[in-house]
Amino acid sequence: MRERVSTRVASYGNPHSNCKGVKVLTHNAVEEFRPGYPRYTALLSAHPSFHNFRRFTRTRLRLLLLKQDEIAVLEESLDKIDSAEECELFLGCRRRDANPARQEILRQLKLSLAEYDSMVDQNHRSLSLPESSQRDVQNLRNWIEGTSCLTRQESAYLEDCDDLMNLSGPADNAITRMESIVEDSLFWIDFAIRRARLTKVPRDGNILILGPWLRSISRSITTWLATLILLVPVIALNSIASSEGRLATIVLSSGILLSSVSLFTKASTIDIFITGAR
């Protein structure tokens, strides 16, 4: 059975799509690019879920530590120069400071601190990006294995799962989870039915792509599930006469609601408490 790459490539080849955050291939399908990096980058550009790259966390932190120590050494040198200064005026008046060693150390500190601050900002941005989904990474591995577009050495970055980041991240974690469930279900439906009615199958047999209707179906299912979670307790309360039963229903429904918010969304702790208070 053919392994799919992804069924979440929204609006693939659809010139009328206005999906935000999705770069749609309109004139050239993935398989129309030459094998190698041209075809691989065409695949990556098809959907944000494929934008997975190494963080190089260990290397970043190593360089940051080295730069930090470099500044610490310069700071110690500045303290020694200040302690050995014989002219008090030089320490109390920058304009009259004629100590060339101190001026040079201060110049180096200014440059090193600027580089350090830049590294901190860059590392903060990179380390704050979401982790890559194991599912999406495995999709890329399947595609590379099926097409042999990249050498093993240059595709080995996909094996370092703990160090992979996604440049965009899922827009809605609940919708993304539901998409995975829907596409898993559809993948096992008879291939002839999917080929005839639901999917666009490129000439490259290693790719299976579902259109923008996948997100619509996922949103509809998620909406109905949320409606059931909210309304079923209300209906149940109308049929329960005892106060103990009503209280147990309220506690149970509140727990289910908050657990759903915690598991299927990116809600913070304060968001969960606010949801419970409402």
Short mmCIF file of C-alpha atoms in Angstrom, two decimals:
data_model
loop_
_atom_site.label_atom_id
_atom_site.label_comp_id
_atom_site.label_asym_id
_atom_site.label_seq_id
_atom_site.Cartn_x
_atom_site.Cartn_y
_atom_site.Cartn_z
CA MET A 1 0.00 0.00 0.00
CA ARG A 2 1.31 3.40 -0.89
CA GLU A 3 2.49 5.56 2.00
CA ARG A 4 1.07 9.04 1.83
CA VAL A 5 3.09 12.16 2.32
CA SER A 6 0.28 14.30 3.63
CA THR A 7 -3.39 14.75 3.16
CA ARG A 8 -3.36 18.16 4.77
CA VAL A 9 -2.05 20.20 1.86
CA ALA A 10 -4.89 22.67 1.64
CA SER A 11 -5.98 24.04 -1.73
CA TYR A 12 -3.22 22.32 -3.61
CA GLY A 13 -3.20 23.66 -7.14
CA ASN A 14 -6.34 25.71 -6.54
CA PRO A 15 -5.88 29.23 -7.99
CA HIS A 16 -8.98 30.49 -6.17
CA SER A 17 -7.78 29.61 -2.69
CA ASN A 18 -7.27 32.42 -0.18
CA CYS A 19 -6.08 30.30 2.73
CA LYS A 20 -3.93 32.37 5.06
CA GLY A 21 -0.44 31.11 5.68
CA VAL A 22 -0.59 28.62 2.82
CA LYS A 23 1.52 29.05 -0.26
CA VAL A 24 -0.44 27.39 -3.03
CA LEU A 25 1.22 25.89 -6.08
CA THR A 26 -0.90 27.06 -8.99
CA HIS A 27 1.14 26.69 -12.16
CA ASN A 28 3.47 23.84 -11.31
CA ALA A 29 2.58 20.74 -9.35
CA VAL A 30 5.23 19.22 -7.11
CA GLU A 31 6.06 16.45 -9.55
CA GLU A 32 6.66 18.93 -12.38
CA PHE A 33 9.85 20.16 -10.71
CA ARG A 34 13.08 18.31 -11.35
CA PRO A 35 14.00 15.64 -8.77
CA GLY A 36 16.25 16.82 -5.98
CA TYR A 37 16.07 20.08 -4.09
CA PRO A 38 13.78 21.72 -6.71
CA ARG A 39 11.07 19.11 -6.12
CA TYR A 40 11.67 18.86 -2.38
CA THR A 41 11.40 22.61 -1.84
CA ALA A 42 8.25 22.63 -3.98
CA LEU A 43 6.78 20.09 -1.59
CA LEU A 44 7.85 22.09 1.47
CA SER A 45 6.27 25.24 0.06
CA ALA A 46 2.94 23.47 -0.42
CA HIS A 47 1.89 23.72 3.23
CA PRO A 48 3.19 25.22 6.52
CA SER A 49 3.14 21.81 8.21
CA PHE A 50 6.17 20.88 6.06
CA HIS A 51 8.28 23.87 7.22
CA ASN A 52 10.37 21.80 9.63
CA PHE A 53 14.03 22.59 10.28
CA ARG A 54 16.77 22.00 12.86
CA ARG A 55 17.04 24.39 15.79
CA PHE A 56 20.68 23.49 16.46
CA THR A 57 19.90 24.04 20.14
CA ARG A 58 23.14 22.57 21.47
CA THR A 59 25.28 24.59 19.06
CA ARG A 60 23.36 27.79 19.76
CA LEU A 61 23.81 27.41 23.50
CA ARG A 62 27.50 26.56 23.07
CA LEU A 63 28.11 29.76 21.10
CA LEU A 64 26.08 31.78 23.59
CA LEU A 65 28.15 30.41 26.47
CA LEU A 66 31.39 31.26 24.67
CA LYS A 67 30.24 34.81 23.97
CA GLN A 68 29.13 35.15 27.60
CA ASP A 69 32.56 34.07 28.85
CA GLU A 70 34.25 36.43 26.40
CA ILE A 71 32.34 39.34 27.92
CA ALA A 72 33.11 38.13 31.44
CA VAL A 73 36.86 38.14 30.65
CA LEU A 74 36.65 41.66 29.26
CA GLU A 75 34.71 42.77 32.32
CA GLU A 76 37.41 41.37 34.61
CA SER A 77 40.07 43.20 32.60
CA LEU A 78 38.15 46.45 32.95
CA ASP A 79 37.91 45.99 36.73
CA LYS A 80 41.67 45.37 36.95
CA ILE A 81 42.43 48.49 34.91
CA ASP A 82 40.13 50.56 37.14
CA SER A 83 41.76 49.17 40.29
CA ALA A 84 45.24 49.96 39.01
CA GLU A 85 44.35 53.47 37.83
CA GLU A 86 46.63 56.06 39.46
CA CYS A 87 44.78 59.15 38.28
CA GLU A 88 41.43 59.57 40.07
CA LEU A 89 40.38 62.17 37.50
CA PHE A 90 40.35 59.55 34.74
CA LEU A 91 37.84 57.48 36.71
CA GLY A 92 35.53 60.42 37.45
CA CYS A 93 35.51 62.16 34.07
CA ARG A 94 34.99 60.29 30.84
CA ARG A 95 35.98 63.29 28.74
CA ARG A 96 39.40 63.52 30.37
CA ASP A 97 40.06 59.79 30.60
CA ALA A 98 43.40 59.31 28.83
CA ASN A 99 43.91 55.63 29.65
CA PRO A 100 44.14 53.87 26.25
CA ALA A 101 43.83 50.37 27.74
CA ARG A 102 40.48 51.23 29.31
CA GLN A 103 39.23 52.82 26.12
CA GLU A 104 40.13 49.70 24.14
CA ILE A 105 38.44 47.37 26.64
CA LEU A 106 35.29 49.50 26.60
CA ARG A 107 35.27 49.42 22.81
CA GLN A 108 35.55 45.64 22.79
CA LEU A 109 32.84 45.35 25.44
CA LYS A 110 30.48 47.46 23.37
CA LEU A 111 30.94 45.25 20.31
CA SER A 112 30.76 42.01 22.27
CA LEU A 113 27.62 43.05 24.14
CA ALA A 114 25.93 44.03 20.88
CA GLU A 115 26.74 40.60 19.46
CA TYR A 116 25.59 38.93 22.67
CA ASP A 117 22.26 40.78 22.68
CA SER A 118 21.71 39.87 19.04
CA MET A 119 22.44 36.22 19.76
CA VAL A 120 20.06 36.24 22.74
CA ASP A 121 17.24 37.69 20.62
CA GLN A 122 17.84 35.26 17.77
CA ASN A 123 18.03 32.27 20.09
CA HIS A 124 14.89 33.37 21.90
CA ARG A 125 12.96 33.48 18.62
CA SER A 126 14.26 30.11 17.48
CA LEU A 127 13.75 28.35 20.80
CA SER A 128 10.22 29.78 21.10
CA LEU A 129 9.05 28.22 17.84
CA PRO A 130 6.81 25.15 18.26
CA GLU A 131 8.17 21.65 17.96
CA SER A 132 7.59 19.82 14.71
CA SER A 133 4.75 17.33 14.62
CA GLN A 134 5.97 13.73 14.51
CA ARG A 135 3.26 13.04 11.96
CA ASP A 136 4.45 15.77 9.58
CA VAL A 137 8.09 14.74 9.95
CA GLN A 138 7.20 11.13 9.19
CA ASN A 139 5.29 12.31 6.11
CA LEU A 140 8.46 13.97 4.81
CA ARG A 141 10.50 10.85 5.54
CA ASN A 142 8.01 8.71 3.62
CA TRP A 143 8.19 11.04 0.64
CA ILE A 144 12.00 11.14 0.57
CA GLU A 145 12.16 7.37 0.92
CA GLY A 146 9.71 6.92 -1.93
CA THR A 147 11.26 9.44 -4.32
CA SER A 148 14.99 9.36 -3.39
CA CYS A 149 15.18 13.07 -4.15
CA LEU A 150 17.70 13.72 -1.39
CA THR A 151 20.72 11.78 -0.21
CA ARG A 152 20.58 10.13 3.19
CA GLN A 153 23.18 12.51 4.58
CA GLU A 154 21.23 15.61 3.59
CA SER A 155 17.87 14.26 4.73
CA ALA A 156 19.26 12.99 8.04
CA TYR A 157 18.13 16.18 9.77
CA LEU A 158 14.62 14.68 9.88
CA GLU A 159 15.91 11.95 12.19
CA ASP A 160 16.79 14.44 14.94
CA CYS A 161 13.17 14.77 16.08
CA ASP A 162 13.95 16.40 19.43
CA ASP A 163 15.72 19.29 17.69
CA LEU A 164 13.19 20.03 14.94
CA MET A 165 11.05 23.17 14.89
CA ASN A 166 8.14 24.26 12.72
CA LEU A 167 8.51 27.78 11.36
CA SER A 168 4.78 28.51 11.37
CA GLY A 169 3.10 26.05 13.70
CA PRO A 170 -0.53 24.95 13.54
CA ALA A 171 -3.03 27.80 13.52
CA ASP A 172 -5.54 25.87 15.65
CA ASN A 173 -4.37 22.84 17.58
CA ALA A 174 -7.88 21.41 17.95
CA ILE A 175 -8.59 21.70 14.22
CA THR A 176 -5.22 20.17 13.39
CA ARG A 177 -5.89 17.19 15.64
CA MET A 178 -9.31 16.71 14.08
CA GLU A 179 -7.78 16.93 10.59
CA SER A 180 -5.44 14.09 11.51
CA ILE A 181 -8.35 11.94 12.67
CA VAL A 182 -10.40 12.71 9.57
CA GLU A 183 -7.57 12.05 7.15
CA ASP A 184 -6.67 8.81 8.93
CA SER A 185 -10.24 7.66 8.51
CA LEU A 186 -10.41 8.67 4.86
CA PHE A 187 -7.09 7.04 4.09
CA TRP A 188 -8.58 3.63 4.78
CA ILE A 189 -11.64 4.20 2.62
CA ASP A 190 -11.58 2.42 -0.68
CA PHE A 191 -8.92 4.10 -2.85
CA ALA A 192 -11.10 4.10 -5.92
CA ILE A 193 -13.78 6.14 -4.16
CA ARG A 194 -11.22 8.63 -2.88
CA ARG A 195 -9.60 8.92 -6.28
CA ALA A 196 -12.90 9.49 -8.05
CA ARG A 197 -14.60 11.87 -5.64
CA LEU A 198 -12.45 13.31 -2.90
CA THR A 199 -8.83 13.63 -3.80
CA LYS A 200 -6.45 14.90 -6.35
CA VAL A 201 -3.75 12.29 -6.88
CA PRO A 202 -0.66 13.73 -8.57
CA ARG A 203 1.29 11.76 -11.09
CA ASP A 204 3.87 11.15 -8.39
CA GLY A 205 2.50 8.06 -6.63
CA ASN A 206 4.21 9.05 -3.37
CA ILE A 207 1.87 11.97 -2.81
CA LEU A 208 -1.77 11.90 -1.78
CA ILE A 209 -3.45 15.26 -1.33
CA LEU A 210 -6.88 16.20 -0.06
CA GLY A 211 -8.38 19.56 -0.92
CA PRO A 212 -9.55 22.47 1.26
CA TRP A 213 -12.73 20.59 2.19
CA LEU A 214 -10.66 18.67 4.76
CA ARG A 215 -10.37 21.72 7.01
CA SER A 216 -14.07 22.49 6.53
CA ILE A 217 -15.06 18.99 7.60
CA SER A 218 -12.68 19.13 10.55
CA ARG A 219 -14.09 22.48 11.67
CA SER A 220 -17.64 21.17 11.39
CA ILE A 221 -16.88 18.07 13.46
CA THR A 222 -15.03 20.14 16.07
CA THR A 223 -17.96 22.56 16.28
CA TRP A 224 -20.44 19.74 16.79
CA LEU A 225 -18.26 18.14 19.46
CA ALA A 226 -18.02 21.46 21.30
CA THR A 227 -21.79 21.85 21.03
CA LEU A 228 -22.35 18.40 22.50
CA ILE A 229 -19.94 19.03 25.37
CA LEU A 230 -21.78 22.26 26.22
CA LEU A 231 -25.41 21.19 25.69
CA VAL A 232 -25.53 17.55 26.83
CA PRO A 233 -25.08 18.53 30.52
CA VAL A 234 -27.90 21.08 30.18
CA ILE A 235 -30.22 18.44 28.75
CA ALA A 236 -29.15 15.97 31.44
CA LEU A 237 -29.86 18.46 34.23
CA ASN A 238 -33.46 18.81 33.08
CA SER A 239 -34.01 15.08 33.55
CA ILE A 240 -32.32 14.79 36.96
CA ALA A 241 -34.48 15.53 39.96
CA SER A 242 -32.08 15.05 42.88
CA SER A 243 -29.73 17.82 43.91
CA GLU A 244 -26.90 15.32 44.36
CA GLY A 245 -27.29 14.10 40.79
CA ARG A 246 -27.36 17.66 39.47
CA LEU A 247 -24.21 18.53 41.40
CA ALA A 248 -22.42 15.43 40.13
CA THR A 249 -23.46 16.26 36.56
CA ILE A 250 -22.15 19.81 36.87
CA VAL A 251 -18.81 18.64 38.29
CA LEU A 252 -18.40 15.94 35.64
CA SER A 253 -19.35 18.21 32.72
CA SER A 254 -17.04 20.97 33.97
CA GLY A 255 -14.17 18.50 34.19
CA ILE A 256 -14.81 17.22 30.67
CA LEU A 257 -15.00 20.77 29.31
CA LEU A 258 -11.77 21.92 30.96
CA SER A 259 -9.97 18.72 30.00
CA SER A 260 -11.00 19.22 26.37
CA VAL A 261 -9.78 22.82 26.42
CA SER A 262 -6.48 21.71 27.95
CA LEU A 263 -5.86 18.76 25.61
CA PHE A 264 -7.06 20.07 22.27
CA THR A 265 -6.08 23.74 22.38
CA LYS A 266 -3.03 25.81 23.29
CA ALA A 267 -4.82 27.39 26.23
CA SER A 268 -2.62 28.63 29.04
CA THR A 269 -3.33 27.92 32.70
CA ILE A 270 -5.05 31.27 33.16
CA ASP A 271 -7.23 30.62 30.11
CA ILE A 272 -8.34 27.29 31.59
CA PHE A 273 -9.24 28.97 34.90
CA ILE A 274 -11.18 31.68 33.06
CA THR A 275 -13.09 29.04 31.10
CA GLY A 276 -13.95 27.24 34.34
CA ALA A 277 -15.10 30.47 35.99
CA ARG A 278 -17.52 31.12 33.16
#
